[in-house]
Amino acid sequence: MRRESSLHLAATLGSVYFSARQLRGLNRLGDGYCPGGDGLPSFSASGAGWQIDRLAEAMHPQDRADLGLLLDVAASLPRPLLAGLLRLFNQAEHLRLTPLRLARLGAAGVVYSLYYGFAGPGGTQVRDRLGWDAAIRTHIPGEPVMNQLVRDAAPDLAVDTTEVAAVFDRARAAQPAIAALGLPQRLALLDRLGQVVLRRREEIIARVSQETGKCASDALLGEIFAVIDNLEYLRRHAAAVLADRKMPTPLAMLGKQSRVWYEPLGTILVIAPWNYPFYQAIVPISIAFAAGNAVVHKPSEYTPLAGLVESILAEAGFAPDWAQVVYGNGQIGSACLAQSPDKLFFTGSIATGKRVMAQAAELLVPVELELGGKDPMLVFADANLERAVAGAMWGAFTNTGQSCTSIERCYVARPLYERFVARLVEQTSKLTLGTGPDHDIGSMTTPMQIAIVREHLADALAKGAMQHTGLDWDGVSPAIPPIVLTQVNHEMRVMQEESFGPFLPVMAFDSEAEVVRLANQTIYGLSACVWGGDKAQLERVARQLKVGNVSINNHMITEGNHALPFGGAKQSGIGRFKGEDGLRGFCNTKAVMVDGNSAKIEANWYPFTSAKYQALDKMTVASRMRGLAGIIRFALAGLPLESLANKLGRKGRQP
Ligand code: NAD
């Protein structure tokens, strides 16, 4: 069963698209552009060239063939001639020799993308040393032509910040009208939104499926049902959650009233990933809007659903500026954040989460981060085998494994392990690939993610994992059959890094303490699930898991219940979305105290005198009151203090 095909080894040690000679050419070309120095490695020493397939994946076959030709030339030219060719490339910039300019653009683009953009063995090092962030800045120290290259390659990457600023101006101007609608009116609009989503669901499913590759059932459940369910939660509960609250008032403040009011924050920026593009637009927009905010939504550049969200909101009766959509990549997201929204609600990877948080810190914009996961499933020996296997498959493969809360690691108690794996392999082999209603698993959405799956698989196999299913995957196709792996360990990337693909690595464990340690042995802490028959044991274990969400004898149901808060522990995020915490998270929680319009002068106001100090001291001691005697002591201290304060206050400070 072990699969160590040349294809997968090539993925870690070489390329599925380019020959060893062409890779040599790439390193030589790369060294021409990025020779290193100043503490930076040269291109070849950085190891960035090994990431070439991540770019090649997304290329048109003809462009790949052209690049191969260029790399062959770079491999065969003697070094002085290669240096001459690079010089000619640079002159072509000035001479306007179009074919040469294009060749230069392609060569430099590939080299810079690999060297600065990808986390190769030395790639992270390069970016970290430079403190450079591809998504935020295009200026690289010592590389003045980079900005021009980026503009040449993709003119739309040159961010028009005036347009972004205008979007935020409109949102800010519109927000008071949203607040003035009042909650009942806003909830009525959200109810209409639910009706429109339901009526147009076939169209939405088709668009989502077309842009993501997900199967119809994944789209129906994850993008339509979940959206409707969340709108229903708001309809039923938002009024109670956002209602003014009476709060306790301490005895020392007798006669006053304490309240909390939940008011809109203003303008919310929502930045979304590509895995649930419709849900991740409508749900945050709806919650933020229910709380009275205007929203600017920046979808992923991979799944923009261009025009769809606006059209659905408009049909539900939303004015255009209440929730606007800004399209573009990370630079556009960063430009939106630079407009200092009143809050950033960000969903995406840990790497981008760190970047946006750094940018938000400069502006003191509050952030909520919903980041990646590496969810463990813990199966004890007394678990119901059939249910646990079915749950494991769904939890790992739903949305083609591209859910932040996918099961990414499965730990099974040794006595159950063999039977669990046998049944899992048998059932997984029967799952079907495709996008129709009779299919179980759709295809992957982005070439980058396919490359990560390929790398994780190759890494696991090279380190001794056993692959049981999905053996016919060619390592390139976005239709990845579900892959069950055993003989895995925590040295493998597939057990440590988010794979975000249809993987299910299964590992045996011998004791409760061991499985808790393994489950927590990660930087992630999004969610987890524990399965078995001993309720006390499951709860004991669930309490020890350092995660934001845990399901017992099921998976992802915490996320499915919109009354519950959702969010991550450790590096999986900051803040809580949905439920009471989520709604109030989009509010300015205002503390209010009400006092009477009386002649009373407060004990803690001026003037301070020694007599008052003594009376205040007595009251401070009495304030740790316990029982009736404590209350009497406090009153005995408080009453003389009050009359003294009134007397002193009316007289004012004496000279
Ligand atoms: P990503 O981090 O690459 O991108 C997310 C969004 O951020 C995109 O819209 C992107 O354009 C934007 N962006 C990128 N750089 C930016 C910058 N510098 N400033 C502002 N915006 C920027 O993530 P992705 O690949 O689109 O999504 C997959 C990731 O999202 C996975 O890690 C997954 O676990 C995570 N995710 C988390 C949750 C959750 O609720 N915890 C839900 C879904 C997905």
PDB file of C-alpha atoms in Angstrom, residues 231-392:
ATOM      1  CA  LEU A 231     -30.497  34.971  10.168  1.00  0.00           C
ATOM      2  CA  GLU A 232     -33.104  33.022  12.132  1.00  0.00           C
ATOM      3  CA  TYR A 233     -30.945  33.258  15.246  1.00  0.00           C
ATOM      4  CA  LEU A 234     -30.776  37.033  14.801  1.00  0.00           C
ATOM      5  CA  ARG A 235     -34.521  37.304  14.211  1.00  0.00           C
ATOM      6  CA  ARG A 236     -35.286  35.409  17.395  1.00  0.00           C
ATOM      7  CA  HIS A 237     -32.578  36.559  19.761  1.00  0.00           C
ATOM      8  CA  ALA A 238     -30.942  39.817  18.643  1.00  0.00           C
ATOM      9  CA  ALA A 239     -33.472  42.010  20.445  1.00  0.00           C
ATOM     10  CA  ALA A 240     -32.810  40.291  23.777  1.00  0.00           C
ATOM     11  CA  VAL A 241     -29.039  40.277  23.308  1.00  0.00           C
ATOM     12  CA  LEU A 242     -28.859  43.963  22.335  1.00  0.00           C
ATOM     13  CA  ALA A 243     -31.417  45.210  24.857  1.00  0.00           C
ATOM     14  CA  ASP A 244     -30.224  47.675  27.520  1.00  0.00           C
ATOM     15  CA  ARG A 245     -29.166  45.756  30.629  1.00  0.00           C
ATOM     16  CA  LYS A 246     -29.658  46.700  34.247  1.00  0.00           C
ATOM     17  CA  MET A 247     -26.536  46.005  36.253  1.00  0.00           C
ATOM     18  CA  PRO A 248     -25.973  45.732  40.018  1.00  0.00           C
ATOM     19  CA  THR A 249     -25.161  48.933  41.922  1.00  0.00           C
ATOM     20  CA  PRO A 250     -22.932  48.735  45.015  1.00  0.00           C
ATOM     21  CA  LEU A 251     -24.210  49.913  48.396  1.00  0.00           C
ATOM     22  CA  ALA A 252     -21.716  52.791  48.390  1.00  0.00           C
ATOM     23  CA  MET A 253     -23.616  54.134  45.356  1.00  0.00           C
ATOM     24  CA  LEU A 254     -27.041  53.691  46.822  1.00  0.00           C
ATOM     25  CA  GLY A 255     -29.689  55.675  44.948  1.00  0.00           C
ATOM     26  CA  LYS A 256     -27.977  55.500  41.574  1.00  0.00           C
ATOM     27  CA  GLN A 257     -28.872  53.195  38.649  1.00  0.00           C
ATOM     28  CA  SER A 258     -26.428  51.137  36.565  1.00  0.00           C
ATOM     29  CA  ARG A 259     -26.983  50.173  32.931  1.00  0.00           C
ATOM     30  CA  VAL A 260     -25.168  48.773  29.891  1.00  0.00           C
ATOM     31  CA  TRP A 261     -26.153  49.951  26.427  1.00  0.00           C
ATOM     32  CA  TYR A 262     -25.100  48.164  23.230  1.00  0.00           C
ATOM     33  CA  GLU A 263     -24.509  50.744  20.523  1.00  0.00           C
ATOM     34  CA  PRO A 264     -23.102  50.466  16.983  1.00  0.00           C
ATOM     35  CA  LEU A 265     -19.351  50.773  16.562  1.00  0.00           C
ATOM     36  CA  GLY A 266     -19.632  52.583  13.236  1.00  0.00           C
ATOM     37  CA  THR A 267     -18.041  51.034  10.149  1.00  0.00           C
ATOM     38  CA  ILE A 268     -16.898  47.420  10.178  1.00  0.00           C
ATOM     39  CA  LEU A 269     -14.352  46.070   7.716  1.00  0.00           C
ATOM     40  CA  VAL A 270     -14.905  42.382   6.949  1.00  0.00           C
ATOM     41  CA  ILE A 271     -12.012  40.616   5.188  1.00  0.00           C
ATOM     42  CA  ALA A 272     -12.875  37.098   4.092  1.00  0.00           C
ATOM     43  CA  PRO A 273     -11.159  33.959   2.777  1.00  0.00           C
ATOM     44  CA  TRP A 274     -12.230  31.798  -0.146  1.00  0.00           C
ATOM     45  CA  ASN A 275     -13.572  28.638   1.459  1.00  0.00           C
ATOM     46  CA  TYR A 276     -17.165  29.749   2.237  1.00  0.00           C
ATOM     47  CA  PRO A 277     -17.433  32.920   0.146  1.00  0.00           C
ATOM     48  CA  PHE A 278     -21.183  33.499   0.427  1.00  0.00           C
ATOM     49  CA  TYR A 279     -21.487  32.573   4.104  1.00  0.00           C
ATOM     50  CA  GLN A 280     -18.432  34.627   5.013  1.00  0.00           C
ATOM     51  CA  ALA A 281     -19.975  37.646   3.328  1.00  0.00           C
ATOM     52  CA  ILE A 282     -23.590  37.470   4.489  1.00  0.00           C
ATOM     53  CA  VAL A 283     -23.144  36.262   8.070  1.00  0.00           C
ATOM     54  CA  PRO A 284     -20.699  38.950   9.302  1.00  0.00           C
ATOM     55  CA  ILE A 285     -22.547  41.616   7.286  1.00  0.00           C
ATOM     56  CA  SER A 286     -25.854  40.570   8.908  1.00  0.00           C
ATOM     57  CA  ILE A 287     -24.540  40.460  12.457  1.00  0.00           C
ATOM     58  CA  ALA A 288     -22.727  43.775  12.124  1.00  0.00           C
ATOM     59  CA  PHE A 289     -25.785  45.352  10.471  1.00  0.00           C
ATOM     60  CA  ALA A 290     -28.142  44.022  13.163  1.00  0.00           C
ATOM     61  CA  ALA A 291     -25.957  45.863  15.679  1.00  0.00           C
ATOM     62  CA  GLY A 292     -26.424  49.062  13.623  1.00  0.00           C
ATOM     63  CA  ASN A 293     -23.122  49.238  11.736  1.00  0.00           C
ATOM     64  CA  ALA A 294     -22.249  49.974   8.124  1.00  0.00           C
ATOM     65  CA  VAL A 295     -20.054  47.296   6.551  1.00  0.00           C
ATOM     66  CA  VAL A 296     -17.290  47.207   3.968  1.00  0.00           C
ATOM     67  CA  HIS A 297     -16.700  43.649   2.804  1.00  0.00           C
ATOM     68  CA  LYS A 298     -13.486  42.559   1.045  1.00  0.00           C
ATOM     69  CA  PRO A 299     -13.926  39.034  -0.344  1.00  0.00           C
ATOM     70  CA  SER A 300     -11.057  36.789  -1.337  1.00  0.00           C
ATOM     71  CA  GLU A 301      -9.602  37.535  -4.745  1.00  0.00           C
ATOM     72  CA  TYR A 302     -10.047  33.816  -5.546  1.00  0.00           C
ATOM     73  CA  THR A 303     -13.804  33.746  -4.965  1.00  0.00           C
ATOM     74  CA  PRO A 304     -15.163  37.281  -5.416  1.00  0.00           C
ATOM     75  CA  LEU A 305     -18.731  36.234  -6.422  1.00  0.00           C
ATOM     76  CA  ALA A 306     -18.655  39.577  -8.221  1.00  0.00           C
ATOM     77  CA  GLY A 307     -21.924  41.466  -7.881  1.00  0.00           C
ATOM     78  CA  LEU A 308     -23.845  38.635  -6.208  1.00  0.00           C
ATOM     79  CA  VAL A 309     -23.785  39.862  -2.604  1.00  0.00           C
ATOM     80  CA  GLU A 310     -24.692  43.422  -3.614  1.00  0.00           C
ATOM     81  CA  SER A 311     -27.555  42.211  -5.771  1.00  0.00           C
ATOM     82  CA  ILE A 312     -28.984  40.039  -2.992  1.00  0.00           C
ATOM     83  CA  LEU A 313     -28.695  42.794  -0.397  1.00  0.00           C
ATOM     84  CA  ALA A 314     -30.311  45.294  -2.769  1.00  0.00           C
ATOM     85  CA  GLU A 315     -33.216  42.939  -3.437  1.00  0.00           C
ATOM     86  CA  ALA A 316     -33.726  42.602   0.317  1.00  0.00           C
ATOM     87  CA  GLY A 317     -34.010  46.385   0.580  1.00  0.00           C
ATOM     88  CA  PHE A 318     -30.520  47.414   1.663  1.00  0.00           C
ATOM     89  CA  ALA A 319     -29.346  50.828   0.494  1.00  0.00           C
ATOM     90  CA  PRO A 320     -26.118  50.518  -1.544  1.00  0.00           C
ATOM     91  CA  ASP A 321     -23.880  52.197   1.056  1.00  0.00           C
ATOM     92  CA  TRP A 322     -25.050  50.152   4.016  1.00  0.00           C
ATOM     93  CA  ALA A 323     -22.916  47.174   3.013  1.00  0.00           C
ATOM     94  CA  GLN A 324     -20.410  47.732   0.208  1.00  0.00           C
ATOM     95  CA  VAL A 325     -18.132  45.182  -1.415  1.00  0.00           C
ATOM     96  CA  VAL A 326     -14.551  46.062  -2.349  1.00  0.00           C
ATOM     97  CA  TYR A 327     -12.864  43.603  -4.675  1.00  0.00           C
ATOM     98  CA  GLY A 328      -9.164  42.851  -4.818  1.00  0.00           C
ATOM     99  CA  ASN A 329      -6.245  41.082  -3.274  1.00  0.00           C
ATOM    100  CA  GLY A 330      -4.366  41.548  -0.017  1.00  0.00           C
ATOM    101  CA  GLN A 331      -3.123  44.978  -1.024  1.00  0.00           C
ATOM    102  CA  ILE A 332      -6.687  46.151  -1.389  1.00  0.00           C
ATOM    103  CA  GLY A 333      -7.485  44.585   1.984  1.00  0.00           C
ATOM    104  CA  SER A 334      -4.583  46.477   3.484  1.00  0.00           C
ATOM    105  CA  ALA A 335      -5.705  49.710   1.809  1.00  0.00           C
ATOM    106  CA  CYS A 336      -9.172  49.203   3.340  1.00  0.00           C
ATOM    107  CA  LEU A 337      -7.646  48.693   6.771  1.00  0.00           C
ATOM    108  CA  ALA A 338      -5.604  51.862   6.296  1.00  0.00           C
ATOM    109  CA  GLN A 339      -8.946  53.726   6.288  1.00  0.00           C
ATOM    110  CA  SER A 340      -9.188  53.059  10.059  1.00  0.00           C
ATOM    111  CA  PRO A 341     -12.521  51.257  10.246  1.00  0.00           C
ATOM    112  CA  ASP A 342     -14.067  51.054  13.704  1.00  0.00           C
ATOM    113  CA  LYS A 343     -13.331  47.332  13.763  1.00  0.00           C
ATOM    114  CA  LEU A 344     -11.696  44.727  11.554  1.00  0.00           C
ATOM    115  CA  PHE A 345     -13.377  41.353  11.383  1.00  0.00           C
ATOM    116  CA  PHE A 346     -10.790  39.172   9.662  1.00  0.00           C
ATOM    117  CA  THR A 347     -11.058  35.524   8.643  1.00  0.00           C
ATOM    118  CA  GLY A 348      -8.054  33.878   7.038  1.00  0.00           C
ATOM    119  CA  SER A 349      -4.681  32.326   7.659  1.00  0.00           C
ATOM    120  CA  ILE A 350      -2.427  32.844  10.664  1.00  0.00           C
ATOM    121  CA  ALA A 351       0.248  34.444   8.473  1.00  0.00           C
ATOM    122  CA  THR A 352      -2.121  37.100   7.140  1.00  0.00           C
ATOM    123  CA  GLY A 353      -3.719  37.456  10.567  1.00  0.00           C
ATOM    124  CA  LYS A 354      -0.363  38.532  11.975  1.00  0.00           C
ATOM    125  CA  ARG A 355       0.093  41.062   9.185  1.00  0.00           C
ATOM    126  CA  VAL A 356      -3.316  42.651   9.548  1.00  0.00           C
ATOM    127  CA  MET A 357      -2.959  42.760  13.308  1.00  0.00           C
ATOM    128  CA  ALA A 358       0.371  44.540  12.961  1.00  0.00           C
ATOM    129  CA  GLN A 359      -1.177  47.084  10.617  1.00  0.00           C
ATOM    130  CA  ALA A 360      -4.230  47.482  12.859  1.00  0.00           C
ATOM    131  CA  ALA A 361      -1.941  48.025  15.858  1.00  0.00           C
ATOM    132  CA  GLU A 362      -0.469  51.111  14.210  1.00  0.00           C
ATOM    133  CA  LEU A 363      -3.960  52.554  13.823  1.00  0.00           C
ATOM    134  CA  LEU A 364      -5.357  51.115  17.068  1.00  0.00           C
ATOM    135  CA  VAL A 365      -8.170  49.495  15.108  1.00  0.00           C
ATOM    136  CA  PRO A 366      -9.758  46.728  17.204  1.00  0.00           C
ATOM    137  CA  VAL A 367      -9.434  43.335  15.537  1.00  0.00           C
ATOM    138  CA  GLU A 368     -11.234  40.074  15.646  1.00  0.00           C
ATOM    139  CA  LEU A 369      -9.242  37.284  14.047  1.00  0.00           C
ATOM    140  CA  GLU A 370     -10.738  33.975  12.940  1.00  0.00           C
ATOM    141  CA  LEU A 371      -7.710  31.997  11.811  1.00  0.00           C
ATOM    142  CA  GLY A 372      -6.626  28.515  10.842  1.00  0.00           C
ATOM    143  CA  GLY A 373      -6.976  25.212  12.643  1.00  0.00           C
ATOM    144  CA  LYS A 374      -5.543  21.713  12.961  1.00  0.00           C
ATOM    145  CA  ASP A 375      -8.500  20.105  14.665  1.00  0.00           C
ATOM    146  CA  PRO A 376      -7.938  16.796  16.446  1.00  0.00           C
ATOM    147  CA  MET A 377     -10.495  13.996  16.760  1.00  0.00           C
ATOM    148  CA  LEU A 378     -10.018  11.793  19.823  1.00  0.00           C
ATOM    149  CA  VAL A 379     -11.723   8.399  19.667  1.00  0.00           C
ATOM    150  CA  PHE A 380     -11.815   6.272  22.816  1.00  0.00           C
ATOM    151  CA  ALA A 381     -12.145   2.480  22.800  1.00  0.00           C
ATOM    152  CA  ASP A 382     -15.825   2.504  23.786  1.00  0.00           C
ATOM    153  CA  ALA A 383     -16.882   4.807  20.930  1.00  0.00           C
ATOM    154  CA  ASN A 384     -19.583   3.593  18.557  1.00  0.00           C
ATOM    155  CA  LEU A 385     -17.422   2.457  15.653  1.00  0.00           C
ATOM    156  CA  GLU A 386     -19.857   3.086  12.789  1.00  0.00           C
ATOM    157  CA  ARG A 387     -20.774   6.574  14.011  1.00  0.00           C
ATOM    158  CA  ALA A 388     -17.197   7.559  14.764  1.00  0.00           C
ATOM    159  CA  VAL A 389     -15.985   6.429  11.326  1.00  0.00           C
ATOM    160  CA  ALA A 390     -18.840   8.205   9.526  1.00  0.00           C
ATOM    161  CA  GLY A 391     -18.225  11.336  11.611  1.00  0.00           C
ATOM    162  CA  ALA A 392     -14.486  11.213  10.936  1.00  0.00           C
TER     163      ALA A 392
END
